[in-house]
PDB file of C-alpha atoms in Angstrom:
ATOM      1  CA  MET A   1    -109.373  23.375-115.520  1.00 37.00           C
ATOM      2  CA  ALA A   2    -110.478  26.047-117.930  1.00 36.00           C
ATOM      3  CA  GLY A   3    -111.210  25.509-121.599  1.00 41.00           C
ATOM      4  CA  HIS A   4    -111.139  22.440-123.846  1.00 40.00           C
ATOM      5  CA  LEU A   5    -107.745  20.754-123.979  1.00 45.00           C
ATOM      6  CA  THR A   6    -106.421  19.523-127.313  1.00 48.00           C
ATOM      7  CA  LEU A   7    -103.003  18.492-128.560  1.00 52.00           C
ATOM      8  CA  THR A   8    -102.449  22.089-129.593  1.00 50.00           C
ATOM      9  CA  GLN A   9    -103.097  23.034-125.959  1.00 65.00           C
ATOM     10  CA  PRO A  10    -100.873  20.543-124.107  1.00 83.00           C
ATOM     11  CA  LEU A  11    -102.006  18.540-121.103  1.00 92.00           C
ATOM     12  CA  VAL A  12     -99.681  18.474-118.088  1.00 94.00           C
ATOM     13  CA  VAL A  13    -100.111  15.754-115.462  1.00 96.00           C
ATOM     14  CA  GLU A  14     -98.259  15.651-112.130  1.00 96.00           C
ATOM     15  CA  PHE A  15     -98.009  12.564-109.932  1.00 97.00           C
ATOM     16  CA  VAL A  16     -97.769  13.159-106.184  1.00 96.00           C
ATOM     17  CA  GLY A  17     -97.373  10.828-103.234  1.00 96.00           C
ATOM     18  CA  LEU A  18     -95.214   9.590-100.397  1.00 95.00           C
ATOM     19  CA  PRO A  19     -91.643   8.447-101.034  1.00 92.00           C
ATOM     20  CA  GLY A  20     -91.675   4.784-102.028  1.00 90.00           C
ATOM     21  CA  VAL A  21     -95.313   4.790-103.143  1.00 94.00           C
ATOM     22  CA  GLY A  22     -94.382   4.221-106.797  1.00 92.00           C
ATOM     23  CA  LYS A  23     -94.820   7.591-108.529  1.00 95.00           C
ATOM     24  CA  SER A  24     -92.172   6.904-111.173  1.00 93.00           C
ATOM     25  CA  HIS A  25     -93.558   3.430-111.868  1.00 93.00           C
ATOM     26  CA  ALA A  26     -97.082   4.808-112.249  1.00 96.00           C
ATOM     27  CA  THR A  27     -95.779   7.575-114.530  1.00 96.00           C
ATOM     28  CA  ARG A  28     -94.030   5.090-116.824  1.00 95.00           C
ATOM     29  CA  LEU A  29     -97.094   2.861-116.885  1.00 96.00           C
ATOM     30  CA  VAL A  30     -99.402   5.740-117.851  1.00 97.00           C
ATOM     31  CA  ALA A  31     -96.952   6.893-120.536  1.00 95.00           C
ATOM     32  CA  ALA A  32     -96.857   3.411-122.057  1.00 95.00           C
ATOM     33  CA  ARG A  33    -100.642   3.049-121.975  1.00 96.00           C
ATOM     34  CA  LEU A  34    -101.172   6.470-123.569  1.00 95.00           C
ATOM     35  CA  ALA A  35     -98.743   5.572-126.347  1.00 92.00           C
ATOM     36  CA  ALA A  36    -100.610   2.304-126.870  1.00 94.00           C
ATOM     37  CA  VAL A  37    -103.871   4.164-127.529  1.00 93.00           C
ATOM     38  CA  GLY A  38    -102.182   6.651-129.860  1.00 91.00           C
ATOM     39  CA  THR A  39    -101.992   9.651-127.522  1.00 92.00           C
ATOM     40  CA  PRO A  40     -98.601  11.420-127.691  1.00 91.00           C
ATOM     41  CA  ALA A  41     -97.023  11.433-124.224  1.00 93.00           C
ATOM     42  CA  ARG A  42     -93.621  12.020-122.693  1.00 92.00           C
ATOM     43  CA  SER A  43     -91.954  12.507-119.332  1.00 93.00           C
ATOM     44  CA  SER A  44     -89.113  14.997-119.575  1.00 90.00           C
ATOM     45  CA  ALA A  45     -88.494  14.846-115.818  1.00 90.00           C
ATOM     46  CA  LEU A  46     -87.986  11.073-115.842  1.00 90.00           C
ATOM     47  CA  ARG A  47     -85.655  11.312-118.826  1.00 91.00           C
ATOM     48  CA  ILE A  48     -83.565  14.072-117.254  1.00 91.00           C
ATOM     49  CA  ASN A  49     -83.401  12.600-113.746  1.00 88.00           C
ATOM     50  CA  HIS A  50     -83.039   8.907-114.589  1.00 86.00           C
ATOM     51  CA  GLU A  51     -81.626   8.568-118.112  1.00 88.00           C
ATOM     52  CA  LEU A  52     -79.057  11.341-118.496  1.00 87.00           C
ATOM     53  CA  GLY A  53     -75.565  10.942-117.075  1.00 88.00           C
ATOM     54  CA  ARG A  54     -74.717  12.998-114.009  1.00 89.00           C
ATOM     55  CA  SER A  55     -72.767  15.736-115.795  1.00 92.00           C
ATOM     56  CA  ARG A  56     -75.360  16.138-118.555  1.00 92.00           C
ATOM     57  CA  ARG A  57     -78.170  16.103-116.007  1.00 92.00           C
ATOM     58  CA  VAL A  58     -76.594  18.825-113.866  1.00 93.00           C
ATOM     59  CA  LEU A  59     -75.817  20.943-116.931  1.00 93.00           C
ATOM     60  CA  TYR A  60     -79.331  20.561-118.357  1.00 92.00           C
ATOM     61  CA  LYS A  61     -81.118  21.291-115.083  1.00 94.00           C
ATOM     62  CA  SER A  62     -78.849  24.225-114.272  1.00 95.00           C
ATOM     63  CA  GLY A  63     -79.597  25.743-117.674  1.00 95.00           C
ATOM     64  CA  ILE A  64     -83.347  25.539-117.062  1.00 95.00           C
ATOM     65  CA  CYS A  65     -82.909  27.038-113.575  1.00 95.00           C
ATOM     66  CA  ALA A  66     -80.805  29.915-114.890  1.00 96.00           C
ATOM     67  CA  MET A  67     -83.318  30.769-117.614  1.00 94.00           C
ATOM     68  CA  GLU A  68     -86.174  30.776-115.101  1.00 93.00           C
ATOM     69  CA  ALA A  69     -84.295  32.887-112.533  1.00 94.00           C
ATOM     70  CA  LEU A  70     -83.027  35.414-115.080  1.00 95.00           C
ATOM     71  CA  GLY A  71     -86.360  35.606-116.889  1.00 93.00           C
ATOM     72  CA  ARG A  72     -88.393  36.199-113.725  1.00 91.00           C
ATOM     73  CA  PRO A  73     -86.007  37.423-111.014  1.00 93.00           C
ATOM     74  CA  GLY A  74     -88.750  38.986-108.883  1.00 91.00           C
ATOM     75  CA  ARG A  75     -90.685  35.745-108.711  1.00 89.00           C
ATOM     76  CA  ALA A  76     -87.541  33.753-107.914  1.00 92.00           C
ATOM     77  CA  ALA A  77     -86.646  36.183-105.111  1.00 93.00           C
ATOM     78  CA  LYS A  78     -90.156  35.939-103.630  1.00 90.00           C
ATOM     79  CA  VAL A  79     -89.984  32.149-103.552  1.00 91.00           C
ATOM     80  CA  GLY A  80     -86.481  32.295-102.086  1.00 93.00           C
ATOM     81  CA  ARG A  81     -87.667  34.513 -99.237  1.00 92.00           C
ATOM     82  CA  ALA A  82     -90.568  32.159 -98.570  1.00 90.00           C
ATOM     83  CA  LEU A  83     -88.207  29.192 -98.395  1.00 92.00           C
ATOM     84  CA  ILE A  84     -85.936  31.001 -95.935  1.00 92.00           C
ATOM     85  CA  GLY A  85     -88.921  31.384 -93.605  1.00 89.00           C
ATOM     86  CA  SER A  86     -90.194  27.827 -94.052  1.00 89.00           C
ATOM     87  CA  GLY A  87     -88.195  26.266 -91.225  1.00 89.00           C
ATOM     88  CA  GLN A  88     -85.617  24.357 -93.268  1.00 91.00           C
ATOM     89  CA  GLN A  89     -82.707  22.874 -91.335  1.00 89.00           C
ATOM     90  CA  SER A  90     -79.942  24.619 -93.277  1.00 92.00           C
ATOM     91  CA  ARG A  91     -79.188  27.109 -96.026  1.00 93.00           C
ATOM     92  CA  VAL A  92     -78.162  24.186 -98.200  1.00 94.00           C
ATOM     93  CA  ASP A  93     -81.709  22.807 -97.920  1.00 93.00           C
ATOM     94  CA  VAL A  94     -83.129  26.215 -98.876  1.00 95.00           C
ATOM     95  CA  LEU A  95     -80.877  26.420-101.935  1.00 95.00           C
ATOM     96  CA  ARG A  96     -81.714  22.837-102.932  1.00 95.00           C
ATOM     97  CA  LEU A  97     -85.451  23.521-102.755  1.00 94.00           C
ATOM     98  CA  LEU A  98     -85.110  26.786-104.686  1.00 95.00           C
ATOM     99  CA  TYR A  99     -83.071  24.971-107.340  1.00 96.00           C
ATOM    100  CA  ASN A 100     -85.746  22.286-107.622  1.00 95.00           C
ATOM    101  CA  TRP A 101     -88.525  24.890-107.797  1.00 94.00           C
ATOM    102  CA  LEU A 102     -86.779  26.788-110.604  1.00 95.00           C
ATOM    103  CA  PHE A 103     -86.224  23.546-112.496  1.00 95.00           C
ATOM    104  CA  LEU A 104     -89.815  22.323-112.140  1.00 94.00           C
ATOM    105  CA  VAL A 105     -91.375  25.666-113.071  1.00 93.00           C
ATOM    106  CA  GLY A 106     -89.067  25.895-116.077  1.00 93.00           C
ATOM    107  CA  LEU A 107     -90.013  22.361-117.083  1.00 92.00           C
ATOM    108  CA  LEU A 108     -93.724  23.154-116.747  1.00 91.00           C
ATOM    109  CA  ARG A 109     -93.291  26.271-118.843  1.00 90.00           C
ATOM    110  CA  ARG A 110     -91.601  24.275-121.602  1.00 89.00           C
ATOM    111  CA  ALA A 111     -94.303  21.630-121.443  1.00 89.00           C
ATOM    112  CA  ARG A 112     -96.893  24.275-122.325  1.00 84.00           C
ATOM    113  CA  ASN A 113     -95.256  24.647-125.748  1.00 83.00           C
ATOM    114  CA  ARG A 114     -95.305  20.959-126.701  1.00 83.00           C
ATOM    115  CA  PRO A 115     -98.341  19.226-128.246  1.00 84.00           C
ATOM    116  CA  VAL A 116     -98.133  16.152-126.011  1.00 89.00           C
ATOM    117  CA  VAL A 117     -99.326  14.886-122.659  1.00 94.00           C
ATOM    118  CA  GLU A 118     -96.430  15.784-120.340  1.00 95.00           C
ATOM    119  CA  LEU A 119     -96.152  13.488-117.321  1.00 96.00           C
ATOM    120  CA  LEU A 120     -94.241  14.642-114.231  1.00 95.00           C
ATOM    121  CA  ASP A 121     -93.386  11.932-111.715  1.00 93.00           C
ATOM    122  CA  GLU A 122     -92.765  14.808-109.287  1.00 91.00           C
ATOM    123  CA  GLY A 123     -93.772  18.441-109.664  1.00 92.00           C
ATOM    124  CA  ILE A 124     -94.818  21.621-107.905  1.00 91.00           C
ATOM    125  CA  TYR A 125     -97.277  19.980-105.501  1.00 92.00           C
ATOM    126  CA  GLN A 126     -94.732  17.330-104.535  1.00 93.00           C
ATOM    127  CA  LEU A 127     -92.185  20.071-103.921  1.00 92.00           C
ATOM    128  CA  LEU A 128     -94.617  21.925-101.656  1.00 91.00           C
ATOM    129  CA  TRP A 129     -95.056  18.691 -99.702  1.00 92.00           C
ATOM    130  CA  SER A 130     -91.268  18.381 -99.390  1.00 92.00           C
ATOM    131  CA  ILE A 131     -91.022  21.950 -98.076  1.00 92.00           C
ATOM    132  CA  GLY A 132     -93.523  21.228 -95.307  1.00 90.00           C
ATOM    133  CA  PHE A 133     -92.148  17.775 -94.553  1.00 91.00           C
ATOM    134  CA  ALA A 134     -88.519  18.896 -94.207  1.00 88.00           C
ATOM    135  CA  GLY A 135     -89.383  22.184 -92.503  1.00 85.00           C
ATOM    136  CA  ASP A 136     -92.436  23.501 -90.705  1.00 82.00           C
ATOM    137  CA  GLU A 137     -95.557  21.726 -91.961  1.00 77.00           C
ATOM    138  CA  ARG A 138     -97.673  24.632 -90.711  1.00 76.00           C
ATOM    139  CA  VAL A 139     -96.402  26.688 -93.655  1.00 74.00           C
ATOM    140  CA  ILE A 140     -98.375  24.617 -96.177  1.00 75.00           C
ATOM    141  CA  PRO A 141    -101.680  26.567 -95.998  1.00 75.00           C
ATOM    142  CA  ASP A 142     -99.888  29.922 -95.793  1.00 72.00           C
ATOM    143  CA  TYR A 143     -97.270  29.283 -98.459  1.00 72.00           C
ATOM    144  CA  SER A 144     -99.579  27.653-100.980  1.00 74.00           C
ATOM    145  CA  SER A 145    -100.544  31.107-102.244  1.00 72.00           C
ATOM    146  CA  THR A 146     -96.875  31.934-102.867  1.00 73.00           C
ATOM    147  CA  PHE A 147     -96.217  28.759-104.829  1.00 75.00           C
ATOM    148  CA  LEU A 148     -99.579  28.017-106.443  1.00 74.00           C
ATOM    149  CA  VAL A 149    -101.461  31.287-106.963  1.00 68.00           C
ATOM    150  CA  GLY A 150    -100.814  33.791-109.727  1.00 65.00           C
ATOM    151  CA  PRO A 151    -101.232  34.340-113.465  1.00 64.00           C
ATOM    152  CA  PRO A 152    -100.375  31.293-115.625  1.00 61.00           C
ATOM    153  CA  SER A 153     -97.393  33.134-117.096  1.00 58.00           C
ATOM    154  CA  ALA A 154     -95.859  33.455-113.619  1.00 62.00           C
ATOM    155  CA  VAL A 155     -97.131  30.259-111.981  1.00 70.00           C
ATOM    156  CA  PRO A 156     -97.491  27.424-114.500  1.00 81.00           C
ATOM    157  CA  LEU A 157     -99.405  24.543-112.920  1.00 85.00           C
ATOM    158  CA  PRO A 158    -100.398  21.052-114.032  1.00 91.00           C
ATOM    159  CA  ASP A 159    -103.866  20.425-115.430  1.00 91.00           C
ATOM    160  CA  VAL A 160    -104.257  17.144-113.548  1.00 94.00           C
ATOM    161  CA  VAL A 161    -102.735  16.039-110.240  1.00 94.00           C
ATOM    162  CA  VAL A 162    -102.675  12.269-109.697  1.00 96.00           C
ATOM    163  CA  ALA A 163    -102.252  11.113-106.102  1.00 96.00           C
ATOM    164  CA  VAL A 164    -100.551   7.713-105.972  1.00 97.00           C
ATOM    165  CA  GLU A 165    -101.631   5.800-102.873  1.00 96.00           C
ATOM    166  CA  ALA A 166    -100.622   2.578-101.111  1.00 94.00           C
ATOM    167  CA  PRO A 167    -100.889   1.163 -97.572  1.00 93.00           C
ATOM    168  CA  LEU A 168     -98.190   2.575 -95.296  1.00 92.00           C
ATOM    169  CA  GLY A 169     -97.016  -0.912 -94.380  1.00 89.00           C
ATOM    170  CA  LEU A 170     -96.406  -1.717 -98.031  1.00 91.00           C
ATOM    171  CA  ILE A 171     -94.522   1.547 -98.574  1.00 91.00           C
ATOM    172  CA  GLN A 172     -92.410   0.777 -95.507  1.00 89.00           C
ATOM    173  CA  ALA A 173     -91.551  -2.670 -96.897  1.00 87.00           C
ATOM    174  CA  ARG A 174     -90.620  -1.236-100.285  1.00 84.00           C
ATOM    175  CA  MET A 175     -88.339   1.350 -98.719  1.00 83.00           C
ATOM    176  CA  ALA A 176     -86.691  -1.234 -96.460  1.00 80.00           C
ATOM    177  CA  SER A 177     -85.848  -3.349 -99.517  1.00 79.00           C
ATOM    178  CA  ARG A 178     -84.206  -0.484-101.413  1.00 73.00           C
ATOM    179  CA  LYS A 179     -80.475  -0.808-101.943  1.00 68.00           C
ATOM    180  CA  ALA A 180     -79.962   2.928-102.388  1.00 65.00           C
ATOM    181  CA  ARG A 181     -80.174   5.148 -99.317  1.00 63.00           C
ATOM    182  CA  ALA A 182     -80.306   8.515-101.052  1.00 66.00           C
ATOM    183  CA  GLY A 183     -83.500   9.864 -99.503  1.00 70.00           C
ATOM    184  CA  ARG A 184     -84.000  11.112 -95.960  1.00 74.00           C
ATOM    185  CA  LEU A 185     -86.564   8.419 -95.161  1.00 76.00           C
ATOM    186  CA  ASP A 186     -84.342   5.713 -96.661  1.00 70.00           C
ATOM    187  CA  ARG A 187     -81.689   6.426 -94.032  1.00 76.00           C
ATOM    188  CA  MET A 188     -84.096   6.155 -91.088  1.00 78.00           C
ATOM    189  CA  GLU A 189     -84.552   3.134 -88.858  1.00 79.00           C
ATOM    190  CA  ALA A 190     -87.853   1.268 -89.255  1.00 78.00           C
ATOM    191  CA  ALA A 191     -89.698   2.834 -86.297  1.00 84.00           C
ATOM    192  CA  GLU A 192     -88.578   6.351 -87.169  1.00 86.00           C
ATOM    193  CA  ARG A 193     -89.486   5.817 -90.825  1.00 85.00           C
ATOM    194  CA  GLN A 194     -92.959   4.558 -89.923  1.00 88.00           C
ATOM    195  CA  ALA A 195     -93.628   7.664 -87.817  1.00 90.00           C
ATOM    196  CA  ALA A 196     -92.332   9.867 -90.632  1.00 88.00           C
ATOM    197  CA  LEU A 197     -94.611   8.149 -93.151  1.00 92.00           C
ATOM    198  CA  VAL A 198     -97.633   8.707 -90.905  1.00 92.00           C
ATOM    199  CA  ARG A 199     -96.751  12.390 -90.606  1.00 92.00           C
ATOM    200  CA  GLY A 200     -96.081  12.603 -94.342  1.00 93.00           C
ATOM    201  CA  ALA A 201     -99.447  11.042 -95.168  1.00 94.00           C
ATOM    202  CA  ASP A 202    -101.241  13.552 -92.949  1.00 92.00           C
ATOM    203  CA  LEU A 203     -99.347  16.399 -94.603  1.00 91.00           C
ATOM    204  CA  LEU A 204    -100.226  15.074 -98.048  1.00 92.00           C
ATOM    205  CA  ASP A 205    -103.914  14.972 -97.122  1.00 91.00           C
ATOM    206  CA  LYS A 206    -103.701  18.637 -96.125  1.00 86.00           C
ATOM    207  CA  LEU A 207    -101.920  19.508 -99.352  1.00 86.00           C
ATOM    208  CA  LEU A 208    -104.620  17.876-101.460  1.00 87.00           C
ATOM    209  CA  SER A 209    -107.471  19.431 -99.505  1.00 81.00           C
ATOM    210  CA  GLU A 210    -109.512  22.518-100.262  1.00 59.00           C
ATOM    211  CA  ASN A 211    -107.389  24.435 -97.765  1.00 46.00           C
ATOM    212  CA  VAL A 212    -104.604  24.791-100.314  1.00 48.00           C
ATOM    213  CA  GLY A 213    -106.889  25.426-103.266  1.00 48.00           C
ATOM    214  CA  LEU A 214    -106.663  22.056-104.991  1.00 56.00           C
ATOM    215  CA  GLY A 215    -109.773  20.193-103.928  1.00 47.00           C
ATOM    216  CA  GLY A 216    -112.282  22.996-104.269  1.00 47.00           C
ATOM    217  CA  GLU A 217    -111.011  25.473-106.843  1.00 50.00           C
ATOM    218  CA  LEU A 218    -112.748  25.206-110.216  1.00 49.00           C
ATOM    219  CA  SER A 219    -109.787  26.883-111.884  1.00 62.00           C
ATOM    220  CA  GLY A 220    -107.253  24.567-110.233  1.00 75.00           C
ATOM    221  CA  PRO A 221    -106.004  21.176-111.377  1.00 87.00           C
ATOM    222  CA  LEU A 222    -108.238  18.150-111.502  1.00 90.00           C
ATOM    223  CA  LEU A 223    -107.455  15.667-108.728  1.00 92.00           C
ATOM    224  CA  ARG A 224    -107.381  11.960-109.525  1.00 94.00           C
ATOM    225  CA  ARG A 225    -106.144   8.987-107.492  1.00 95.00           C
ATOM    226  CA  VAL A 226    -104.539   5.662-108.370  1.00 96.00           C
ATOM    227  CA  ARG A 227    -103.950   2.842-105.911  1.00 95.00           C
ATOM    228  CA  ASN A 228    -100.611   1.047-105.989  1.00 93.00           C
ATOM    229  CA  GLY A 229    -101.373  -1.601-103.420  1.00 86.00           C
ATOM    230  CA  GLY A 230    -101.050  -4.409-105.963  1.00 77.00           C
ATOM    231  CA  SER A 231    -100.527  -4.931-109.689  1.00 71.00           C
ATOM    232  CA  GLY A 232    -104.198  -5.615-110.454  1.00 87.00           C
ATOM    233  CA  GLN A 233    -105.334  -2.575-108.500  1.00 90.00           C
ATOM    234  CA  LEU A 234    -102.811  -0.297-110.197  1.00 93.00           C
ATOM    235  CA  GLU A 235    -103.573  -1.639-113.667  1.00 93.00           C
ATOM    236  CA  ALA A 236    -107.298  -1.010-113.223  1.00 95.00           C
ATOM    237  CA  ASP A 237    -106.856   2.534-111.932  1.00 96.00           C
ATOM    238  CA  VAL A 238    -104.294   3.381-114.615  1.00 96.00           C
ATOM    239  CA  ALA A 239    -106.645   2.121-117.323  1.00 96.00           C
ATOM    240  CA  THR A 240    -109.392   4.435-116.053  1.00 96.00           C
ATOM    241  CA  LEU A 241    -106.968   7.351-115.799  1.00 97.00           C
ATOM    242  CA  VAL A 242    -105.580   6.779-119.296  1.00 96.00           C
ATOM    243  CA  ASP A 243    -109.075   6.745-120.784  1.00 95.00           C
ATOM    244  CA  GLU A 244    -109.772  10.134-119.208  1.00 94.00           C
ATOM    245  CA  LEU A 245    -106.420  11.651-120.179  1.00 94.00           C
ATOM    246  CA  ALA A 246    -106.768  10.446-123.752  1.00 92.00           C
ATOM    247  CA  SER A 247    -110.240  11.996-123.888  1.00 90.00           C
ATOM    248  CA  LEU A 248    -108.971  15.308-122.501  1.00 89.00           C
ATOM    249  CA  ALA A 249    -106.169  15.340-125.058  1.00 83.00           C
ATOM    250  CA  GLU A 250    -108.441  14.825-128.081  1.00 77.00           C
TER     251      GLU A 250
END
């Protein structure tokens, strides 16, 4: 992370992790703790995805996607071609991932113009995980350069990536207790879901390794971890994280 970050140079934080690990909960907790210590923070992604009604949400996200695609058509086309070759099951999946990429990049770009700590419960790194998980996981090392490398004006990235972690058995139990079955893993039977979580955890480890330029690049995002295996564990890790984020945002 280059340079000294102040509230005139916004701080962008992305949370990444397996489905059911508690990324949104951790994001809300960090936002509340930052506000409590007087550090301006917000989560536009949480507000758009969880607080807006369906019609307003679709309209808002589509507007951001259109601005990003029209403003940088060459970049959008390059990402689209990469997604076509990433082993997705259908064209609908390719279009969905491209839509999400345009939205997230547009959101990151907007966050760079706001003097707050912007918290993303899911972002570019999570999307790259989804691409490998739903398609061919072997594309992760090769495609990371397409999605993560380039000038800041073309490839806005978070300053800090926070990996949210929990035991796989606990994640499995949380997912089994969900009433909604919107996600792919939610609709799986227990044995199939467990195998998918093991594969997803391995893929996430690869994503957060030096092989994709996160763990070892001085110019890349800082990597931090919080454990969501229990309330006391999460509270302690969030407190440490908030202290660091507040210091970076001074």
